Amino acid sequence: MKVSEEIRSLIPYKPGKPIEETKRDYNLTEVVKLASNENPLGPSPKVLSAIQEALPEIHRYPDASCFQLSEKLSGKLGIDKNQIVFGNGSNELIDLVIRVFCEPGSRVLMSDKSFIAYKICAQAARVETKEFAMGNDLKIDASGIAEYFETTNDPKDRVLFIANPNNPTGSYMGNEEILRICEATKGRDNFMVILDEAYNEFVRAPDYPDALELVKKYKHVVNMRTMGKVYGLAGIRIGYMIAHPEHCDYIHRVRNPFNVNSLAQVAALAALDDQDYLQKAQQTNWAGLDYFYNELESLRLPFIRSEANFVLFDSRRNGGQFTEELLKKGLIVRPMAGYGLPRHIRLSVGLESENQFAMKRIKEVLDILPEESH
Ligand SMILES: *Cc1c(COP(=O)(O)O)cnc(C)c1O
């Protein structure tokens, strides 16, 4: 079977190591996973009972239009229903945007240390990529990106992905920076800026942009969000995009009609109503981040202030070895060598007890591994 070069050279997405597998491989009884930016609270009880109630109907196909969910979200965000598309996680929407708005010879643009799905989906669609290099501050180079578009108008360029806050760094772009990029790219015939806000609800920065206003102001701006992170629905797969109705219409034509399963629809509906859960998730996260900052400071490990639910830090040691030693002690984290950060570790925020477990294990490993110089 002939397979294209793009597919043959695809490096598959590497998810965080599952808990059960880690227990088996390392002969452990207690394992804490802080590797996939999951919500440590577990699902909301309201979500669980909504799913229970819906179970007897799973022999039916789901509502292909996500009618009730669209109504609810539309009311909540003040956005017209024809500007919303739900997906099987926002990951599916990333894939769809590229498939719908790019063709062979097009190019998708992104930062070099950003969510890896942009690159994988582009390559799978046989579409070229251009990566903007990040500076030493490990922030997306907003002015570099703006300057590129202010001075270049290459018809190959079709879609720019900006993860804001960015995964895996946790850094964010402020309103001014995003506005400059929107201005530099507006009025182009075939160009789109995707503001991927998977961590939107965790942001504390006062100058974080209002993406919904930007979608209203600029036809070429698309906002993506997920219910997998702050709402704790990662396993049931649901995310959404907000965009100009014309763009949504094209996505609807291409998507699988039943891309959002019936349990995901009722789960999301219940989750959107559970403000207490949302607030608890935010408070848990912010307290956890502040705890990590204090601990990392006292250990003199450099880290980046995060607007998301994880923190990226420099272990000053070989990150692969560091991760391996932590695994032996029952802590799963994410090494970052794949992003060109051979000493960095991405640590998700857990429950208070899990965060304490993590710092204890990290301290133990700091003592057994030699420090590396720059
Ligand atoms: C987690 C994440 C997503 C996708 O989440 P889904 O589970 O597919 O909804 C998208 N973008 C970024 C930056 C993420 O970190």
XYZ file of C-alpha atoms and ligand atoms in Angstrom:
389
model
C 0.000 0.000 0.000
C 1.416 3.376 -0.956
C 1.332 5.817 1.926
C 2.275 9.455 1.512
C 5.485 10.839 2.987
C 3.476 13.053 5.371
C 1.737 10.029 6.891
C 4.868 7.882 6.994
C 6.775 10.540 8.920
C 3.943 11.276 11.350
C 4.997 10.970 14.975
C 1.872 9.961 16.885
C 0.622 11.983 19.850
C 2.059 10.620 23.065
C -0.499 10.732 25.856
C 0.390 10.735 29.543
C 1.111 7.254 30.922
C -2.085 5.702 32.333
C -2.275 5.042 36.092
C -3.024 1.315 35.822
C -0.136 0.749 33.411
C 2.227 2.558 35.776
C 1.088 0.430 38.723
C 1.745 -2.714 36.712
C 5.083 -1.651 35.221
C 6.562 -0.380 38.474
C 4.812 -2.704 40.898
C 3.191 0.165 42.804
C -0.035 0.474 44.756
C -0.207 4.278 44.964
C 0.169 6.302 41.765
C -0.619 9.974 41.236
C -1.050 11.219 37.671
C -0.350 14.893 37.091
C 0.514 14.545 33.430
C -2.522 15.361 31.302
C -4.018 18.569 32.721
C -7.095 16.667 33.849
C -9.503 17.997 36.456
C -8.476 16.433 39.784
C -11.945 16.840 41.328
C -13.426 14.041 39.259
C -16.735 14.564 37.481
C -19.469 16.709 39.005
C -22.182 14.606 40.767
C -24.748 16.472 38.658
C -23.012 15.244 35.523
C -22.961 11.675 36.825
C -26.688 11.636 37.535
C -27.482 13.208 34.152
C -25.511 10.406 32.494
C -27.271 7.767 34.625
C -30.619 9.148 33.563
C -29.653 9.099 29.877
C -28.236 5.560 29.841
C -31.486 3.737 28.896
C -31.564 5.736 25.643
C -28.107 4.851 24.301
C -29.596 2.567 21.653
C -30.716 5.775 19.898
C -28.448 7.878 17.729
C -27.475 11.145 19.372
C -29.039 14.466 18.383
C -26.863 15.433 15.431
C -27.578 19.122 15.990
C -26.815 19.172 19.746
C -30.028 21.209 19.960
C -30.402 21.601 23.726
C -26.737 22.095 24.313
C -26.525 24.770 21.625
C -29.493 26.574 23.198
C -27.870 26.504 26.606
C -24.426 27.622 25.488
C -25.817 30.259 23.180
C -27.770 31.793 26.074
C -24.823 31.554 28.429
C -22.323 33.192 26.072
C -24.689 35.569 24.311
C -23.665 34.122 20.959
C -26.017 33.091 18.169
C -26.533 29.333 17.747
C -25.358 29.425 14.172
C -21.970 30.583 15.464
C -21.376 27.464 17.583
C -20.096 24.038 16.518
C -19.552 21.222 19.010
C -16.848 18.635 18.494
C -15.551 15.361 19.861
C -13.197 17.357 22.048
C -11.732 20.546 20.621
C -9.088 18.274 19.164
C -11.602 17.200 16.520
C -12.358 20.820 15.702
C -8.665 21.529 15.139
C -8.625 18.656 12.680
C -11.817 19.828 10.958
C -10.689 23.437 10.574
C -7.566 22.288 8.765
C -9.436 19.808 6.575
C -12.108 22.336 5.651
C -10.048 25.488 5.142
C -6.768 24.129 3.794
C -5.833 22.259 0.655
C -2.584 20.745 -0.667
C -0.106 23.609 -0.909
C -1.653 25.523 1.997
C 0.271 26.270 5.138
C -0.755 26.209 8.795
C 1.163 28.431 11.212
C 1.851 28.025 14.912
C 4.409 28.556 17.625
C 7.211 25.978 17.885
C 6.366 25.060 21.493
C 2.637 24.791 21.424
C -0.133 22.199 21.385
C 1.211 19.359 19.258
C -2.175 18.524 17.686
C -1.877 21.527 15.321
C 1.153 19.991 13.702
C -0.129 16.414 13.681
C -3.479 17.396 12.135
C -1.791 19.571 9.497
C 0.605 16.827 8.534
C -2.215 14.260 8.414
C -4.055 16.581 5.996
C -0.864 16.866 3.866
C -0.630 20.534 4.678
C 2.642 22.372 5.273
C 3.466 23.994 8.591
C 5.445 27.043 9.643
C 6.561 27.380 13.243
C 7.401 30.670 14.920
C 10.316 30.239 17.318
C 9.740 31.065 20.945
C 12.198 33.263 22.803
C 14.076 32.277 25.959
C 11.187 33.567 28.062
C 9.152 30.639 26.673
C 6.311 32.905 25.640
C 4.746 32.838 22.211
C 6.562 35.506 20.204
C 3.572 37.793 19.692
C 5.492 40.660 18.103
C 7.449 38.299 15.841
C 4.179 36.814 14.607
C 2.583 40.243 14.152
C 5.623 41.529 12.257
C 5.546 38.525 9.951
C 1.956 39.277 8.938
C 2.550 43.038 8.751
C 5.297 42.461 6.200
C 4.206 39.276 4.406
C 1.043 38.253 2.631
C 1.677 34.774 1.335
C -1.453 33.190 -0.150
C -0.254 29.786 1.077
C -0.808 30.878 4.667
C -4.314 29.845 5.697
C -4.653 29.194 9.406
C -2.752 30.523 12.424
C -3.199 28.616 15.685
C -2.624 30.432 18.965
C -3.078 28.476 22.168
C -3.954 31.092 24.764
C -2.968 30.226 27.465
C -0.366 28.102 25.777
C 0.167 24.411 26.411
C 2.849 23.293 27.476
C 4.254 26.593 28.777
C 1.235 28.043 30.623
C 2.087 31.539 29.380
C -0.550 33.758 27.789
C -0.942 36.619 25.348
C -2.553 39.865 26.450
C -5.252 41.783 24.660
C -2.863 44.222 22.932
C -0.736 41.419 21.516
C -3.712 39.472 20.182
C -5.282 42.636 18.746
C -2.133 43.454 16.812
C -2.173 39.993 15.208
C -5.896 40.269 14.389
C -5.336 43.687 12.796
C -2.310 42.490 10.814
C -4.307 39.614 9.316
C -7.747 41.141 8.780
C -9.160 41.622 5.313
C -7.296 38.672 3.832
C -9.434 36.522 1.581
C -8.381 33.117 2.841
C -7.024 33.414 6.297
C -8.121 32.495 9.778
C -6.802 33.044 13.303
C -7.760 30.331 15.784
C -7.691 31.396 19.431
C -7.551 28.042 21.200
C -8.692 28.756 24.759
C -8.741 25.276 26.271
C -7.748 26.824 29.620
C -9.920 29.954 29.370
C -11.640 29.505 32.727
C -8.361 29.200 34.639
C -6.952 32.565 33.552
C -6.346 35.189 36.243
C -4.483 37.784 34.168
C -6.525 41.014 33.957
C -5.502 41.786 30.361
C -6.594 38.417 28.967
C -8.496 39.135 25.744
C -12.241 38.668 25.354
C -12.225 36.233 22.452
C -16.001 36.392 21.972
C -15.731 40.138 21.312
C -12.919 39.425 18.857
C -15.040 36.858 17.012
C -17.810 39.464 16.723
C -15.390 42.137 15.528
C -13.308 40.073 13.086
C -14.827 37.592 10.669
C -11.530 35.720 10.399
C -11.180 35.053 14.129
C -12.322 31.723 15.584
C -12.484 30.811 19.259
C -12.141 27.204 20.467
C -12.868 25.950 23.969
C -13.149 22.580 25.624
C -15.230 21.058 28.382
C -12.492 18.527 29.034
C -10.437 20.665 31.381
C -12.251 22.934 33.855
C -15.551 21.024 33.559
C -13.879 17.671 34.115
C -15.217 15.939 30.990
C -11.947 14.901 29.313
C -12.968 11.248 28.992
C -16.328 11.841 27.389
C -14.933 14.166 24.676
C -16.610 17.485 24.082
C -15.406 20.884 22.973
C -16.781 23.710 20.859
C -15.860 26.526 18.515
C -17.355 29.982 18.101
C -16.967 31.499 14.668
C -18.646 33.418 11.878
C -21.826 31.554 10.731
C -20.386 31.031 7.250
C -17.355 29.232 8.677
C -19.526 27.164 11.031
C -21.687 26.134 8.101
C -18.709 24.635 6.258
C -17.571 22.741 9.345
C -21.087 21.297 9.751
C -20.971 19.965 6.182
C -17.774 18.019 6.803
C -18.130 16.814 10.383
C -19.428 13.371 11.212
C -23.160 13.933 11.955
C -22.894 12.097 15.283
C -19.520 13.459 16.365
C -20.808 14.318 19.858
C -22.284 11.239 21.523
C -25.517 11.378 23.511
C -23.870 10.989 26.926
C -21.431 13.783 26.161
C -24.381 16.032 25.283
C -26.251 15.443 28.546
C -23.004 15.600 30.538
C -22.104 18.974 29.021
C -25.608 20.296 29.594
C -25.442 19.382 33.287
C -21.867 20.676 33.605
C -22.761 24.102 32.200
C -25.383 24.424 34.937
C -23.004 23.503 37.733
C -21.474 26.840 38.716
C -20.382 25.469 42.105
C -18.251 22.819 40.456
C -16.707 25.393 38.128
C -15.784 27.666 41.017
C -14.393 24.795 43.042
C -12.270 23.720 40.070
C -10.907 27.246 39.702
C -10.158 27.660 43.421
C -8.492 24.238 43.632
C -6.353 25.098 40.651
C -5.288 28.539 41.818
C -4.424 27.307 45.294
C -2.419 24.461 43.741
C -0.534 26.768 41.389
C 0.377 29.144 44.210
C 1.579 26.180 46.286
C 3.772 24.952 43.406
C 5.224 28.448 42.887
C 6.263 28.651 46.543
C 7.785 25.197 46.555
C 9.650 25.633 43.266
C 10.971 28.994 44.424
C 12.349 27.483 47.602
C 13.983 24.716 45.549
C 15.427 27.374 43.186
C 13.923 25.654 40.174
C 12.998 28.161 37.445
C 9.353 28.017 36.349
C 6.875 29.964 34.251
C 3.862 31.642 35.832
C 0.874 29.790 34.473
C -2.591 30.935 33.469
C -3.633 27.310 32.994
C -3.881 24.213 35.230
C -0.258 23.088 35.048
C 3.180 24.546 35.581
C 6.276 24.131 33.443
C 9.528 24.061 35.398
C 13.207 23.549 34.708
C 14.436 20.541 36.695
C 18.066 21.543 35.999
C 18.529 17.861 35.318
C 17.939 15.461 32.456
C 14.156 15.669 32.100
C 13.802 12.120 30.738
C 15.675 10.646 33.700
C 13.814 12.924 36.061
C 10.467 11.685 34.774
C 11.608 8.064 34.951
C 12.732 8.404 38.578
C 9.420 10.031 39.462
C 7.545 7.157 37.809
C 9.382 4.682 40.026
C 8.072 6.671 42.987
C 4.507 6.695 41.706
C 4.274 10.178 40.170
C 3.406 10.583 36.484
C 4.443 13.911 34.918
C 5.266 15.022 31.377
C 8.851 15.327 30.081
C 9.336 18.053 27.475
C 12.265 16.870 25.343
C 9.894 16.533 22.388
C 9.429 20.310 22.526
C 13.152 21.010 22.561
C 13.137 21.463 26.346
C 15.306 18.551 27.548
C 15.321 19.622 31.207
C 11.763 20.854 31.610
C 8.849 19.049 33.239
C 5.163 19.868 32.897
C 3.305 19.251 36.134
C -0.500 19.417 36.256
C -2.248 20.765 39.329
C -3.945 18.072 41.408
C -5.765 17.962 44.718
C -3.903 19.434 47.692
C -2.754 15.974 48.854
C -1.617 15.063 45.337
C 0.333 18.309 45.007
C 2.082 17.607 48.295
C 2.841 14.045 47.184
C 4.308 15.466 43.967
C 6.582 17.970 45.668
C 7.806 15.337 48.106
C 8.747 13.008 45.243
C 10.316 15.826 43.248
C 12.530 16.742 46.223
C 13.644 13.116 46.545
C 14.588 12.928 42.883
C 16.433 16.268 43.007
C 18.722 14.667 45.577
C 19.574 11.593 43.528
C 20.101 13.102 40.064
C 23.128 15.249 39.226
C 22.490 18.854 38.248
C 23.191 19.766 34.636
C 24.704 23.059 33.660
C 23.266 25.022 30.718
C -6.303 19.908 26.062
C -6.186 20.863 24.941
C -7.086 20.855 23.862
C -8.081 19.797 23.534
O -8.841 19.290 24.431
P -10.001 18.255 24.076
O -9.906 17.285 25.174
O -9.757 17.661 22.738
O -11.251 19.065 24.098
C -6.963 21.815 22.887
N -6.017 22.743 22.951
C -5.136 22.795 23.950
C -4.103 23.864 23.946
C -5.171 21.842 24.961
O -4.240 21.867 25.916
